[in-house]
CSV table of C-alpha atoms in Angstrom, one decimal:
chain,number,residue,atom,x,y,z
A,1,MET,CA,-105.1,27.0,-10.5
A,2,SER,CA,-102.6,29.6,-9.7
A,3,ASP,CA,-99.7,29.7,-7.2
A,4,SER,CA,-102.0,31.4,-4.7
A,5,ASP,CA,-103.9,28.2,-4.5
A,6,ILE,CA,-101.0,26.6,-2.7
A,7,PRO,CA,-102.4,26.1,0.8
A,8,VAL,CA,-100.9,28.3,3.5
A,9,ASP,CA,-98.4,26.4,5.5
A,10,HIS,CA,-100.8,26.0,8.4
A,11,GLU,CA,-98.2,24.8,10.9
A,12,ALA,CA,-95.0,26.5,9.9
A,13,GLU,CA,-95.4,29.9,8.1
A,14,PHE,CA,-97.3,33.0,9.1
A,15,LYS,CA,-96.0,36.5,9.3
A,16,PRO,CA,-97.8,39.0,11.5
A,17,ASP,CA,-95.6,41.3,13.6
A,18,LEU,CA,-94.3,40.4,17.0
A,19,ALA,CA,-96.9,42.3,19.0
A,20,GLN,CA,-99.8,40.8,17.0
A,21,ASN,CA,-98.2,37.4,17.5
A,22,ALA,CA,-98.0,38.0,21.3
A,23,ALA,CA,-101.6,39.0,21.5
A,24,MET,CA,-102.8,35.9,19.6
A,25,LEU,CA,-100.5,33.7,21.6
A,26,ALA,CA,-102.0,35.2,24.8
A,27,VAL,CA,-105.5,34.3,23.7
A,28,VAL,CA,-104.5,30.8,22.8
A,29,CYS,CA,-102.6,30.4,26.2
A,30,LEU,CA,-105.7,31.5,28.1
A,31,ILE,CA,-107.8,28.9,26.3
A,32,GLY,CA,-105.1,26.3,27.0
A,33,LEU,CA,-105.1,27.4,30.7
A,34,VAL,CA,-108.8,26.7,31.0
A,35,GLY,CA,-108.3,23.3,29.3
A,36,ASN,CA,-105.4,22.4,31.5
A,37,THR,CA,-107.3,23.3,34.7
A,38,VAL,CA,-110.2,21.1,33.5
A,39,ALA,CA,-108.0,18.2,32.5
A,40,THR,CA,-105.3,18.1,35.2
A,41,ASP,CA,-105.0,18.4,39.0
A,42,ALA,CA,-102.8,21.5,38.6
A,43,THR,CA,-104.1,24.6,40.5
A,44,LEU,CA,-104.9,27.7,38.5
A,45,MET,CA,-101.8,29.4,39.8
A,46,GLN,CA,-99.5,26.5,38.8
A,47,GLY,CA,-101.1,26.6,35.4
A,48,VAL,CA,-100.7,30.4,35.0
A,49,ILE,CA,-97.0,30.2,35.7
A,50,GLY,CA,-96.5,27.2,33.5
A,51,PHE,CA,-98.2,28.9,30.6
A,52,LEU,CA,-96.2,32.1,31.2
A,53,VAL,CA,-93.0,30.1,30.8
A,54,LEU,CA,-94.3,28.4,27.6
A,55,PHE,CA,-95.4,31.9,26.4
A,56,VAL,CA,-91.9,33.3,26.9
A,57,ILE,CA,-90.3,30.3,25.1
A,58,SER,CA,-92.6,30.8,22.2
A,59,MET,CA,-91.9,34.5,22.0
A,60,VAL,CA,-88.2,34.0,22.1
A,61,GLY,CA,-88.5,31.5,19.3
A,62,LEU,CA,-90.6,34.0,17.2
A,63,LEU,CA,-88.0,36.7,17.8
A,64,LEU,CA,-85.3,34.3,16.6
A,65,THR,CA,-87.4,33.5,13.5
A,66,LEU,CA,-87.6,37.2,12.6
A,67,THR,CA,-83.9,38.1,13.4
A,68,VAL,CA,-81.7,35.1,12.5
A,69,PRO,CA,-80.9,35.1,8.8
A,70,PHE,CA,-80.7,31.3,8.7
A,71,LYS,CA,-84.2,30.3,7.7
A,72,LEU,CA,-86.1,27.8,9.8
A,73,PRO,CA,-89.8,27.7,10.5
A,74,SER,CA,-90.9,29.3,13.7
A,75,VAL,CA,-91.9,26.0,15.3
A,76,ALA,CA,-88.4,24.7,14.8
A,77,TRP,CA,-86.9,27.8,16.6
A,78,ILE,CA,-89.5,27.5,19.4
A,79,SER,CA,-88.6,23.9,19.8
A,80,LEU,CA,-84.8,24.7,19.9
A,81,VAL,CA,-85.4,27.4,22.6
A,82,GLY,CA,-87.4,24.9,24.7
A,83,ILE,CA,-84.6,22.4,24.3
A,84,ALA,CA,-81.9,24.9,25.2
A,85,MET,CA,-83.6,26.1,28.3
A,86,THR,CA,-84.0,22.6,29.7
A,87,LEU,CA,-80.7,20.9,28.9
A,88,PRO,CA,-79.3,19.4,32.1
A,89,TRP,CA,-76.3,21.8,32.0
A,90,THR,CA,-78.4,24.9,31.4
A,91,PRO,CA,-78.5,27.1,34.6
A,92,GLY,CA,-82.1,27.2,36.0
A,93,SER,CA,-83.3,24.3,33.9
A,94,ALA,CA,-84.7,22.6,37.0
A,95,TRP,CA,-86.9,25.7,37.7
A,96,VAL,CA,-88.2,25.8,34.1
A,97,LEU,CA,-89.0,22.0,34.2
A,98,ASP,CA,-90.8,22.3,37.5
A,99,LYS,CA,-93.0,25.1,36.2
A,100,VAL,CA,-93.9,23.5,32.9
A,101,SER,CA,-94.5,20.2,34.6
A,102,HIS,CA,-98.0,21.5,35.6
A,103,VAL,CA,-99.0,21.9,32.0
A,104,ASN,CA,-100.2,18.7,30.3
A,105,PHE,CA,-98.6,18.4,26.8
A,106,LEU,CA,-101.6,16.7,25.2
A,107,THR,CA,-104.1,19.3,26.5
A,108,LEU,CA,-102.0,21.9,24.7
A,109,ALA,CA,-102.9,20.3,21.3
A,110,THR,CA,-106.6,20.4,21.9
A,111,PRO,CA,-107.4,24.1,21.1
A,112,CYS,CA,-105.1,23.8,18.1
A,113,LEU,CA,-107.2,20.9,16.6
A,114,ALA,CA,-110.4,22.8,17.4
A,115,TYR,CA,-109.1,25.7,15.3
A,116,ALA,CA,-108.0,23.2,12.6
A,117,GLY,CA,-111.5,21.8,12.4
A,118,ILE,CA,-113.1,25.2,12.1
A,119,ALA,CA,-110.4,26.3,9.5
A,120,ILE,CA,-111.3,23.6,6.9
A,121,ALA,CA,-112.2,25.6,3.8
A,122,ARG,CA,-114.9,24.8,1.2
A,123,ARG,CA,-112.2,24.2,-1.3
A,124,GLU,CA,-110.7,21.4,0.8
A,125,ILE,CA,-114.0,19.7,1.2
A,126,GLU,CA,-114.4,20.0,-2.6
A,127,ILE,CA,-111.0,18.4,-3.2
A,128,ALA,CA,-111.8,15.6,-0.8
A,129,ARG,CA,-115.1,14.9,-2.7
A,130,SER,CA,-113.7,15.1,-6.2
A,131,SER,CA,-110.5,13.1,-5.4
A,132,GLY,CA,-112.6,10.0,-4.8
A,133,TRP,CA,-112.0,6.8,-2.9
A,134,LYS,CA,-108.8,5.9,-4.7
A,135,ILE,CA,-107.0,8.9,-3.3
A,136,PHE,CA,-108.4,8.1,0.2
A,137,ILE,CA,-106.9,4.6,0.0
A,138,VAL,CA,-103.6,5.9,-1.3
A,139,ALA,CA,-103.5,8.5,1.5
A,140,VAL,CA,-104.0,5.9,4.2
A,141,LEU,CA,-101.3,3.8,2.7
A,142,VAL,CA,-99.0,6.8,2.4
A,143,MET,CA,-99.3,7.6,6.1
A,144,SER,CA,-99.1,3.9,7.2
A,145,GLY,CA,-96.1,3.3,4.9
A,146,THR,CA,-94.2,6.4,6.1
A,147,TYR,CA,-95.0,5.5,9.8
A,148,VAL,CA,-94.2,1.8,9.6
A,149,GLY,CA,-91.2,2.5,7.4
A,150,SER,CA,-89.7,4.9,9.9
A,151,ALA,CA,-90.4,2.6,12.8
A,152,PHE,CA,-88.9,-0.4,10.9
A,153,VAL,CA,-85.6,1.5,10.1
A,154,ALA,CA,-85.4,2.9,13.6
A,155,ASP,CA,-85.8,-0.6,15.1
A,156,LEU,CA,-82.9,-1.9,12.9
A,157,PHE,CA,-80.5,0.7,14.4
A,158,LEU,CA,-81.6,0.8,18.0
B,1,MET,CA,-106.7,37.6,4.6
B,2,ASP,CA,-108.1,39.5,7.6
B,3,SER,CA,-105.7,41.6,9.7
B,4,ALA,CA,-104.4,40.2,12.9
B,5,LYS,CA,-106.6,42.6,14.8
B,6,ASP,CA,-109.8,41.2,13.1
B,7,ILE,CA,-108.6,37.7,14.0
B,8,LEU,CA,-107.9,38.7,17.6
B,9,LEU,CA,-111.3,40.3,18.0
B,10,ASP,CA,-113.2,37.4,16.5
B,11,TRP,CA,-114.8,36.4,19.8
B,12,ARG,CA,-117.2,33.9,18.3
B,13,LEU,CA,-114.2,31.9,17.0
B,14,HIS,CA,-112.3,32.0,20.3
B,15,ALA,CA,-115.4,31.3,22.4
B,16,SER,CA,-116.2,28.3,20.3
B,17,VAL,CA,-112.7,26.9,20.6
B,18,LEU,CA,-112.8,27.5,24.4
B,19,ILE,CA,-116.1,25.6,24.7
B,20,ILE,CA,-114.8,22.8,22.4
B,21,THR,CA,-111.6,22.5,24.5
B,22,ILE,CA,-113.6,22.3,27.8
B,23,ILE,CA,-116.0,19.6,26.4
B,24,SER,CA,-113.1,17.6,24.9
B,25,GLU,CA,-111.1,17.6,28.1
B,26,LEU,CA,-114.1,16.7,30.2
B,27,ILE,CA,-114.7,13.6,28.0
B,28,GLY,CA,-111.0,12.7,28.4
B,29,VAL,CA,-109.2,9.7,26.9
B,30,ILE,CA,-111.3,6.7,26.0
B,31,LYS,CA,-109.8,3.3,25.3
B,32,VAL,CA,-111.5,1.1,22.8
B,33,PRO,CA,-110.3,-2.5,22.8
B,34,ILE,CA,-110.3,-4.3,19.5
B,35,GLY,CA,-108.9,-7.7,18.5
B,36,ILE,CA,-105.2,-7.0,17.9
B,37,GLY,CA,-104.8,-4.1,20.4
B,38,SER,CA,-106.7,-1.1,21.5
B,39,ILE,CA,-107.5,2.3,19.9
B,40,LEU,CA,-107.1,5.4,22.1
B,41,LEU,CA,-109.5,8.2,21.5
B,42,LEU,CA,-107.9,11.5,22.6
B,43,PRO,CA,-109.4,14.9,23.5
B,44,LEU,CA,-107.6,16.5,20.5
B,45,LEU,CA,-109.5,14.1,18.1
B,46,TYR,CA,-112.9,15.2,19.7
B,47,ALA,CA,-111.8,18.8,19.4
B,48,PHE,CA,-111.2,18.4,15.6
B,49,VAL,CA,-114.5,16.7,15.1
B,50,LEU,CA,-116.4,19.3,17.1
B,51,GLY,CA,-114.6,22.0,15.1
B,52,LEU,CA,-115.7,20.3,11.9
B,53,LEU,CA,-119.3,20.1,13.2
B,54,ILE,CA,-119.5,23.9,13.7
B,55,ASN,CA,-117.7,24.5,10.4
B,56,PRO,CA,-120.3,25.9,7.9
B,57,ASN,CA,-118.4,24.2,5.0
B,58,VAL,CA,-119.1,20.8,6.6
B,59,VAL,CA,-122.4,21.3,8.3
B,60,ARG,CA,-124.4,24.0,6.5
B,61,LYS,CA,-126.6,24.8,9.4
B,62,ALA,CA,-123.5,25.8,11.4
B,63,GLY,CA,-123.4,29.0,9.3
B,64,ALA,CA,-125.8,30.6,11.7
B,65,TRP,CA,-123.0,30.7,14.3
B,66,ILE,CA,-119.7,30.5,12.4
B,67,GLY,CA,-119.3,32.3,9.1
B,68,GLN,CA,-116.6,32.3,6.4
B,69,ARG,CA,-115.0,35.1,8.3
B,70,GLU,CA,-114.4,32.8,11.3
B,71,VAL,CA,-113.2,30.0,9.0
B,72,ARG,CA,-110.6,32.3,7.5
B,73,ALA,CA,-109.5,33.7,10.8
B,74,ALA,CA,-109.1,30.2,12.3
B,75,SER,CA,-106.4,29.2,9.8
B,76,PRO,CA,-103.5,31.4,11.0
B,77,LEU,CA,-104.5,30.5,14.6
B,78,ILE,CA,-103.6,26.9,14.1
B,79,VAL,CA,-100.0,28.0,13.8
B,80,ILE,CA,-100.2,30.1,16.9
B,81,ALA,CA,-102.0,27.5,18.9
B,82,ILE,CA,-99.4,24.8,18.2
B,83,MET,CA,-96.6,27.1,19.5
B,84,PRO,CA,-97.1,26.5,23.3
B,85,PHE,CA,-97.4,22.8,22.5
B,86,ILE,CA,-94.1,22.8,20.6
B,87,ALA,CA,-92.5,24.8,23.4
B,88,LYS,CA,-93.6,22.2,25.9
B,89,PHE,CA,-92.2,19.5,23.6
B,90,GLY,CA,-88.9,21.3,23.6
B,91,THR,CA,-88.8,21.1,27.4
B,92,ILE,CA,-89.3,17.4,27.2
B,93,ILE,CA,-86.5,16.9,24.7
B,94,GLY,CA,-84.0,19.0,26.7
B,95,PRO,CA,-83.6,16.9,29.8
B,96,SER,CA,-83.4,13.7,27.7
B,97,MET,CA,-80.6,15.0,25.5
B,98,GLN,CA,-78.2,12.3,26.5
B,99,GLN,CA,-80.7,9.6,25.6
B,100,ILE,CA,-81.3,11.3,22.2
B,101,ILE,CA,-77.6,11.4,21.5
B,102,ASP,CA,-77.4,7.7,22.4
B,103,ALA,CA,-80.2,7.0,19.9
B,104,GLY,CA,-78.6,9.3,17.3
B,105,PRO,CA,-77.9,6.9,14.5
B,106,ALA,CA,-81.4,5.3,14.7
B,107,LEU,CA,-82.9,8.8,14.9
B,108,ILE,CA,-81.2,10.1,11.8
B,109,LEU,CA,-81.5,6.9,9.7
B,110,GLN,CA,-85.2,6.5,10.5
B,111,GLU,CA,-85.8,9.6,8.3
B,112,LEU,CA,-85.0,7.2,5.4
B,113,GLY,CA,-88.0,5.2,6.6
B,114,ASN,CA,-90.2,8.0,5.2
B,115,LEU,CA,-89.5,6.3,1.8
B,116,GLY,CA,-91.8,3.5,3.1
B,117,THR,CA,-94.7,5.4,1.5
B,118,ILE,CA,-93.1,4.7,-1.9
B,119,VAL,CA,-92.8,1.0,-1.1
B,120,LEU,CA,-96.4,0.6,0.2
B,121,ALA,CA,-98.5,3.3,-1.4
B,122,PHE,CA,-97.0,3.7,-4.9
B,123,PRO,CA,-97.3,0.1,-6.2
B,124,VAL,CA,-100.9,-0.1,-4.9
B,125,ALA,CA,-101.7,3.3,-6.6
B,126,VAL,CA,-100.3,2.3,-9.9
B,127,LEU,CA,-100.8,-1.5,-10.1
B,128,VAL,CA,-103.9,-2.1,-8.1
B,129,LEU,CA,-105.9,1.2,-8.5
B,130,GLY,CA,-104.6,1.9,-12.0
B,131,MET,CA,-103.8,5.5,-11.3
B,132,GLY,CA,-101.8,7.6,-13.8
B,133,ARG,CA,-99.2,10.2,-13.1
B,134,GLU,CA,-101.2,11.5,-10.2
B,135,ALA,CA,-99.8,8.5,-8.3
B,136,ILE,CA,-96.4,10.3,-8.3
B,137,GLY,CA,-97.7,13.3,-6.5
B,138,ALA,CA,-99.9,11.3,-4.2
B,139,SER,CA,-97.4,8.8,-3.0
B,140,PHE,CA,-93.9,10.3,-3.0
B,141,SER,CA,-94.3,11.8,0.5
B,142,VAL,CA,-96.7,12.4,3.4
B,143,ALA,CA,-98.0,15.4,1.4
B,144,ARG,CA,-97.6,18.2,3.9
B,145,GLU,CA,-97.0,21.8,2.9
B,146,PRO,CA,-93.3,21.6,1.9
B,147,ASN,CA,-94.1,18.6,-0.3
B,148,ILE,CA,-96.9,20.5,-2.1
B,149,ALA,CA,-94.4,23.3,-2.7
B,150,ILE,CA,-92.0,20.8,-4.4
B,151,ILE,CA,-94.7,19.4,-6.7
B,152,ALA,CA,-96.0,22.9,-7.4
B,153,ASP,CA,-92.5,24.0,-8.4
B,154,LYS,CA,-91.8,21.0,-10.6
B,155,TYR,CA,-95.1,20.1,-12.2
B,156,GLY,CA,-97.6,22.9,-11.3
B,157,LEU,CA,-100.6,22.2,-9.2
B,158,LYS,CA,-102.9,21.9,-12.3
B,159,SER,CA,-101.0,18.8,-13.4
B,160,ALA,CA,-102.0,15.3,-12.6
B,161,GLU,CA,-99.1,15.2,-10.1
B,162,GLY,CA,-100.5,18.3,-8.5
B,163,ALA,CA,-104.0,16.8,-8.2
B,164,GLY,CA,-102.4,13.7,-6.5
B,165,VAL,CA,-100.5,15.7,-3.9
B,166,MET,CA,-103.5,17.9,-3.1
B,167,GLY,CA,-105.8,15.0,-2.7
B,168,VAL,CA,-103.5,13.3,-0.2
B,169,TYR,CA,-102.9,16.6,1.5
B,170,VAL,CA,-106.6,17.2,2.1
B,171,ILE,CA,-107.2,13.6,3.3
B,172,GLY,CA,-104.2,14.0,5.6
B,173,THR,CA,-105.7,17.2,7.0
B,174,LEU,CA,-109.1,15.7,7.5
B,175,PHE,CA,-108.1,12.2,8.7
B,176,GLY,CA,-104.4,12.3,9.5
B,177,THR,CA,-104.7,12.7,13.3
B,178,PHE,CA,-107.1,9.7,13.4
B,179,ILE,CA,-105.0,7.6,11.2
B,180,PHE,CA,-101.8,8.3,13.2
B,181,ALA,CA,-103.6,7.8,16.6
B,182,ILE,CA,-105.0,4.5,15.4
B,183,LEU,CA,-101.6,3.3,13.8
B,184,ALA,CA,-99.7,4.2,17.0
B,185,SER,CA,-102.1,2.6,19.5
B,186,LEU,CA,-102.4,-0.6,17.5
B,187,LEU,CA,-98.7,-1.0,16.9
B,188,ALA,CA,-97.9,-0.1,20.5
B,189,THR,CA,-100.1,-2.8,21.9
B,190,SER,CA,-99.2,-5.4,19.2
B,191,GLY,CA,-95.5,-5.5,20.2
B,192,MET,CA,-94.2,-5.7,16.6
B,193,PHE,CA,-91.8,-2.8,17.0
B,194,SER,CA,-90.0,-1.3,20.1
B,195,ILE,CA,-91.8,1.6,21.7
B,196,GLU,CA,-88.7,3.8,21.1
B,197,ALA,CA,-88.9,3.1,17.3
B,198,LEU,CA,-92.6,3.9,17.2
B,199,ALA,CA,-91.9,7.1,19.1
B,200,MET,CA,-89.3,8.2,16.6
B,201,ALA,CA,-91.6,7.4,13.7
B,202,CYS,CA,-94.2,9.8,15.2
B,203,GLY,CA,-92.0,12.7,14.3
B,204,ILE,CA,-92.9,12.5,10.6
B,205,GLY,CA,-95.7,14.7,9.3
B,206,SER,CA,-97.2,17.7,10.9
B,207,GLY,CA,-97.4,18.9,14.5
B,208,SER,CA,-100.9,17.7,15.0
B,209,MET,CA,-100.2,14.3,13.6
B,210,MET,CA,-97.2,14.1,16.0
B,211,ALA,CA,-99.5,15.1,18.9
B,212,ALA,CA,-102.0,12.4,18.1
B,213,CYS,CA,-99.4,9.8,17.5
B,214,SER,CA,-97.2,10.4,20.5
B,215,GLY,CA,-100.2,11.0,22.7
B,216,ALA,CA,-101.6,7.6,21.8
B,217,LEU,CA,-98.3,6.0,22.4
B,218,ALA,CA,-97.8,7.7,25.8
B,219,HIS,CA,-101.2,6.7,27.0
B,220,ALA,CA,-100.6,3.1,25.9
B,221,MET,CA,-97.3,3.0,27.7
B,222,PRO,CA,-97.6,5.6,30.5
B,223,GLU,CA,-94.4,4.5,32.3
B,224,MET,CA,-92.4,5.5,29.1
B,225,GLU,CA,-94.1,8.8,28.5
B,226,ASP,CA,-91.0,11.0,28.8
B,227,THR,CA,-88.9,8.8,26.5
B,228,ILE,CA,-91.7,8.6,23.9
B,229,LEU,CA,-92.2,12.4,23.8
B,230,ALA,CA,-88.5,13.2,23.8
B,231,LEU,CA,-87.8,10.9,20.8
B,232,ALA,CA,-90.9,11.9,18.9
B,233,GLY,CA,-90.1,15.6,19.4
B,234,ALA,CA,-86.4,15.2,18.4
B,235,SER,CA,-87.4,13.3,15.3
B,236,ASN,CA,-89.9,16.0,14.4
B,237,VAL,CA,-87.2,18.7,14.7
B,238,LEU,CA,-84.9,16.6,12.5
B,239,THR,CA,-87.7,16.2,9.9
B,240,TYR,CA,-87.8,20.0,9.5
B,241,ALA,CA,-84.1,19.9,8.7
B,242,THR,CA,-83.9,16.9,6.5
B,243,GLY,CA,-87.4,16.2,5.1
B,244,LEU,CA,-87.3,18.6,2.2
B,245,TYR,CA,-83.9,17.4,0.9
B,246,LEU,CA,-84.9,13.8,1.2
B,247,CYS,CA,-88.0,14.5,-0.9
B,248,ILE,CA,-86.2,16.5,-3.6
B,249,PHE,CA,-83.1,14.4,-4.0
B,250,VAL,CA,-84.4,10.9,-3.2
B,251,ALA,CA,-88.1,10.4,-2.9
B,252,LEU,CA,-89.3,12.2,-6.0
B,253,PRO,CA,-86.6,10.9,-8.4
B,254,VAL,CA,-87.2,7.4,-7.1
B,255,THR,CA,-90.9,7.7,-7.6
B,256,GLU,CA,-90.4,9.0,-11.1
B,257,LYS,CA,-88.1,6.1,-12.0
B,258,LEU,CA,-90.6,3.6,-10.5
B,259,TYR,CA,-93.4,5.2,-12.6
B,260,ASP,CA,-91.3,4.6,-15.7
B,261,LEU,CA,-90.9,1.0,-14.7
B,262,LEU,CA,-94.4,0.1,-13.4
B,263,GLY,CA,-96.5,2.7,-15.2
B,264,ARG,CA,-95.9,1.3,-18.6
B,265,LYS,CA,-98.2,-1.7,-18.0
B,266,THR,CA,-101.1,0.6,-17.2
B,267,ALA,CA,-100.2,3.2,-19.8
B,268,ALA,CA,-102.8,1.7,-22.2
B,269,THR,CA,-105.6,2.7,-19.8
B,270,PRO,CA,-104.6,6.0,-18.3
B,271,ASP,CA,-106.8,6.9,-15.5
B,272,MET,CA,-106.3,10.6,-14.9
B,273,GLY,CA,-109.8,11.6,-14.2
B,274,GLU,CA,-110.1,10.4,-10.6
């Protein structure tokens, strides 16, 4: 097994140029817009504007990922841009909040998981098969332990 | 890797995702009551399952519609597709900044709770399941990409530790969203922990795990939706910043030490071949 077998960081690292990113993001936003229209009461126009705002936030985040020398994954930058634009003392934050309020957060994750299901590679299925039931039990305990551990510590200090 | 243009023009892939999204959203959230609480089935879970069902590596017959080309093209799109979601999450954190600052100490210290995997998973792996050194890779972290990089760097992926981390990574990829959605909805309805604490704990792991986890919590407690999402999102941002260091300087050395301590008893019957 060589270093190239390290799985691509699905949710943090990917380096096409900005225009290619913009085009792919537009496709994803269109799919999200349809999903949002199906799932919520928002009108198509409210959805369009909401997604435009989210598109701009994502693009600013991507731009920062490429230009700022301090290295953070693009999702961290996008998150920070979204936070900065909606802080109570940011001018215009009420406008941004009003526009994105028509986009349901959970609906946004649906296309992502559809891509994730299609992206499962043969090698990943093989690893799951060959790892066996012991690894499955350990994985469930790993996730439960991490989750319950975090909740437990948080509860102590709240 | 295909070029971005190939990925963009892969209409079968995008059309499939569009149809899956519509179907999943039409089904909507389903609540399944079980003894100690209820489990929430979310559209994103159906989307993942439907994606798997048309994946030729899972269902061979699906190869007639989706080929290896589409499978490869889908991978970078996961990152792109999570971006609007993360942007929306940012806009939920922003307005709640005061609340997040108030919860600051709990929010920072709960990162230490990630070591809970060592407390729960590691002893079971070594003492009950009799695993060898692969238990180190398997149970020192939630095994997302940065954690794999740590193991690859220190032991190599061909090692027993590498097999352990890859195994948990793949199980997490396949079942993580379900496990987190189930954990969150059960614990939310059981009342063992405060909802704020459960929300913060959702920030561990990957973006899709956070989505499943906080989505389940928000549906269980709709009146607290904004608080839940703000705390989960803030915790997730914090994990990007601290997770790697916690793993390198605390989690992995501690797991190593524990292995020296507990592993000795099982050293006579090394079980590396799992």
